[in-house]
Amino acid sequence: MKVLVINGPNLNMLGTREKEIYGNNDYKILVALIKKSAKERGISVKCIQTNYEGDIVTAIQKAIDKFDGIIINAGAYTHTSIAILDALKAVQIPTVEVHISKLKEREDFRQLSYISLYAFKTIIGKGFDGYIDALDELLHLGD
């Protein structure tokens, strides 16, 4: 199984950004955790992070015939990007949406997720462990 992990805007600022929400661990620690957990499960994983919506759309489009699953934390684009939703719908790759923070406890504008309109599973508020749960969801899809 091959999985593409997409992280959106400002996730490169983990460890610096709003520590009371996102904790002290940085993006490098997140990527290392994902890669280690994927390897333990026999999953090949590619992690990308970008602050640009178009780059996320392009990465999703290029995933056709290369990846069996997508894990996406689109950051703020979760609440604004119909383009990312449309890209996910176009490629039809099983997708798990992940959010580190507890969106339900945050601002009103964070309550709408366009990504969740396509993703078969949304994992919210489990910190970095949400990505590990997402790997397991993809691994056991169809069991």
PDB file of N, CA and C in Angstrom, residues 72 74 77-79 81 84-85 88-89 95-99 103-104 110-124:
ATOM      1  N   ILE A  72      -5.046  13.698   4.485  1.00  0.00           N
ATOM      2  CA  ILE A  72      -4.917  15.131   4.265  1.00  0.00           C
ATOM      3  C   ILE A  72      -5.323  15.936   5.487  1.00  0.00           C
ATOM      4  N   ALA A  74      -5.644  19.700   5.439  1.00  0.00           N
ATOM      5  CA  ALA A  74      -5.568  20.854   4.543  1.00  0.00           C
ATOM      6  C   ALA A  74      -5.452  22.180   5.292  1.00  0.00           C
ATOM      7  N   TYR A  77      -7.397  25.600   4.525  1.00  0.00           N
ATOM      8  CA  TYR A  77      -8.106  25.313   3.273  1.00  0.00           C
ATOM      9  C   TYR A  77      -9.255  24.321   3.474  1.00  0.00           C
ATOM     10  N   THR A  78      -9.228  23.610   4.575  1.00  0.00           N
ATOM     11  CA  THR A  78     -10.321  22.700   4.922  1.00  0.00           C
ATOM     12  C   THR A  78     -11.652  23.426   4.853  1.00  0.00           C
ATOM     13  N   HIS A  79     -11.658  24.671   5.297  1.00  0.00           N
ATOM     14  CA  HIS A  79     -12.887  25.428   5.489  1.00  0.00           C
ATOM     15  C   HIS A  79     -13.213  26.346   4.307  1.00  0.00           C
ATOM     16  N   SER A  81     -11.787  25.558   0.656  1.00  0.00           N
ATOM     17  CA  SER A  81     -11.376  25.120  -0.672  1.00  0.00           C
ATOM     18  C   SER A  81     -12.287  24.083  -1.313  1.00  0.00           C
ATOM     19  N   ILE A  84      -9.955  21.850  -3.637  1.00  0.00           N
ATOM     20  CA  ILE A  84      -9.365  20.634  -3.065  1.00  0.00           C
ATOM     21  C   ILE A  84     -10.418  19.527  -3.008  1.00  0.00           C
ATOM     22  N   LEU A  85     -11.628  19.864  -2.594  1.00  0.00           N
ATOM     23  CA  LEU A  85     -12.720  18.883  -2.597  1.00  0.00           C
ATOM     24  C   LEU A  85     -12.920  18.317  -3.998  1.00  0.00           C
ATOM     25  N   LEU A  88     -10.182  15.840  -4.956  1.00  0.00           N
ATOM     26  CA  LEU A  88     -10.367  14.549  -4.294  1.00  0.00           C
ATOM     27  C   LEU A  88     -11.480  13.747  -4.960  1.00  0.00           C
ATOM     28  N   LYS A  89     -12.577  14.400  -5.287  1.00  0.00           N
ATOM     29  CA  LYS A  89     -13.677  13.719  -5.957  1.00  0.00           C
ATOM     30  C   LYS A  89     -13.254  13.229  -7.339  1.00  0.00           C
ATOM     31  N   THR A  95      -9.690   8.550   1.042  1.00  0.00           N
ATOM     32  CA  THR A  95      -9.069   9.671   1.750  1.00  0.00           C
ATOM     33  C   THR A  95      -9.540   9.737   3.191  1.00  0.00           C
ATOM     34  N   VAL A  96      -8.570   9.988   4.077  1.00  0.00           N
ATOM     35  CA  VAL A  96      -8.860  10.253   5.481  1.00  0.00           C
ATOM     36  C   VAL A  96      -8.432  11.690   5.770  1.00  0.00           C
ATOM     37  N   GLU A  97      -9.336  12.441   6.352  1.00  0.00           N
ATOM     38  CA  GLU A  97      -9.060  13.816   6.768  1.00  0.00           C
ATOM     39  C   GLU A  97      -8.591  13.798   8.220  1.00  0.00           C
ATOM     40  N   VAL A  98      -7.528  14.555   8.499  1.00  0.00           N
ATOM     41  CA  VAL A  98      -6.977  14.618   9.855  1.00  0.00           C
ATOM     42  C   VAL A  98      -6.842  16.078  10.287  1.00  0.00           C
ATOM     43  N   HIS A  99      -7.161  16.318  11.553  1.00  0.00           N
ATOM     44  CA  HIS A  99      -6.906  17.623  12.167  1.00  0.00           C
ATOM     45  C   HIS A  99      -6.313  17.389  13.547  1.00  0.00           C
ATOM     46  N   LEU A 103     -11.467  20.847  16.388  1.00  0.00           N
ATOM     47  CA  LEU A 103     -12.140  21.902  15.634  1.00  0.00           C
ATOM     48  C   LEU A 103     -13.453  22.337  16.274  1.00  0.00           C
ATOM     49  N   LYS A 104     -14.168  21.420  16.876  1.00  0.00           N
ATOM     50  CA  LYS A 104     -15.465  21.743  17.482  1.00  0.00           C
ATOM     51  C   LYS A 104     -15.341  22.753  18.624  1.00  0.00           C
ATOM     52  N   ARG A 110     -14.448  27.477  11.580  1.00  0.00           N
ATOM     53  CA  ARG A 110     -13.745  26.192  11.445  1.00  0.00           C
ATOM     54  C   ARG A 110     -14.691  24.985  11.532  1.00  0.00           C
ATOM     55  N   GLN A 111     -15.976  25.229  11.630  1.00  0.00           N
ATOM     56  CA  GLN A 111     -16.920  24.125  11.792  1.00  0.00           C
ATOM     57  C   GLN A 111     -17.295  23.461  10.478  1.00  0.00           C
ATOM     58  N   LEU A 112     -17.095  24.154   9.359  1.00  0.00           N
ATOM     59  CA  LEU A 112     -17.386  23.589   8.048  1.00  0.00           C
ATOM     60  C   LEU A 112     -16.121  22.993   7.447  1.00  0.00           C
ATOM     61  N   SER A 113     -16.206  21.750   7.013  1.00  0.00           N
ATOM     62  CA  SER A 113     -15.088  21.102   6.335  1.00  0.00           C
ATOM     63  C   SER A 113     -15.551  20.619   4.968  1.00  0.00           C
ATOM     64  N   TYR A 114     -15.018  21.241   3.926  1.00  0.00           N
ATOM     65  CA  TYR A 114     -15.314  20.767   2.576  1.00  0.00           C
ATOM     66  C   TYR A 114     -14.685  19.391   2.341  1.00  0.00           C
ATOM     67  N   ILE A 115     -13.521  19.145   2.935  1.00  0.00           N
ATOM     68  CA  ILE A 115     -12.821  17.870   2.768  1.00  0.00           C
ATOM     69  C   ILE A 115     -13.697  16.712   3.263  1.00  0.00           C
ATOM     70  N   SER A 116     -14.404  16.931   4.356  1.00  0.00           N
ATOM     71  CA  SER A 116     -15.226  15.854   4.938  1.00  0.00           C
ATOM     72  C   SER A 116     -16.381  15.437   4.031  1.00  0.00           C
ATOM     73  N   LEU A 117     -16.695  16.257   3.037  1.00  0.00           N
ATOM     74  CA  LEU A 117     -17.742  15.886   2.091  1.00  0.00           C
ATOM     75  C   LEU A 117     -17.288  14.764   1.167  1.00  0.00           C
ATOM     76  N   TYR A 118     -15.968  14.509   1.110  1.00  0.00           N
ATOM     77  CA  TYR A 118     -15.440  13.401   0.323  1.00  0.00           C
ATOM     78  C   TYR A 118     -14.792  12.318   1.190  1.00  0.00           C
ATOM     79  N   ALA A 119     -14.020  12.705   2.179  1.00  0.00           N
ATOM     80  CA  ALA A 119     -13.259  11.742   2.986  1.00  0.00           C
ATOM     81  C   ALA A 119     -14.185  10.694   3.596  1.00  0.00           C
ATOM     82  N   PHE A 120     -13.731   9.433   3.604  1.00  0.00           N
ATOM     83  CA  PHE A 120     -14.551   8.384   4.206  1.00  0.00           C
ATOM     84  C   PHE A 120     -14.432   8.388   5.723  1.00  0.00           C
ATOM     85  N   LYS A 121     -13.428   9.107   6.240  1.00  0.00           N
ATOM     86  CA  LYS A 121     -13.227   9.189   7.693  1.00  0.00           C
ATOM     87  C   LYS A 121     -12.587  10.528   8.009  1.00  0.00           C
ATOM     88  N   THR A 122     -13.007  11.143   9.107  1.00  0.00           N
ATOM     89  CA  THR A 122     -12.394  12.370   9.602  1.00  0.00           C
ATOM     90  C   THR A 122     -11.956  12.125  11.036  1.00  0.00           C
ATOM     91  N   ILE A 123     -10.687  12.424  11.301  1.00  0.00           N
ATOM     92  CA  ILE A 123     -10.115  12.225  12.639  1.00  0.00           C
ATOM     93  C   ILE A 123      -9.728  13.597  13.170  1.00  0.00           C
ATOM     94  N   ILE A 124     -10.317  13.970  14.292  1.00  0.00           N
ATOM     95  CA  ILE A 124     -10.156  15.324  14.826  1.00  0.00           C
ATOM     96  C   ILE A 124      -9.709  15.274  16.284  1.00  0.00           C
TER      97      ILE A 124
END
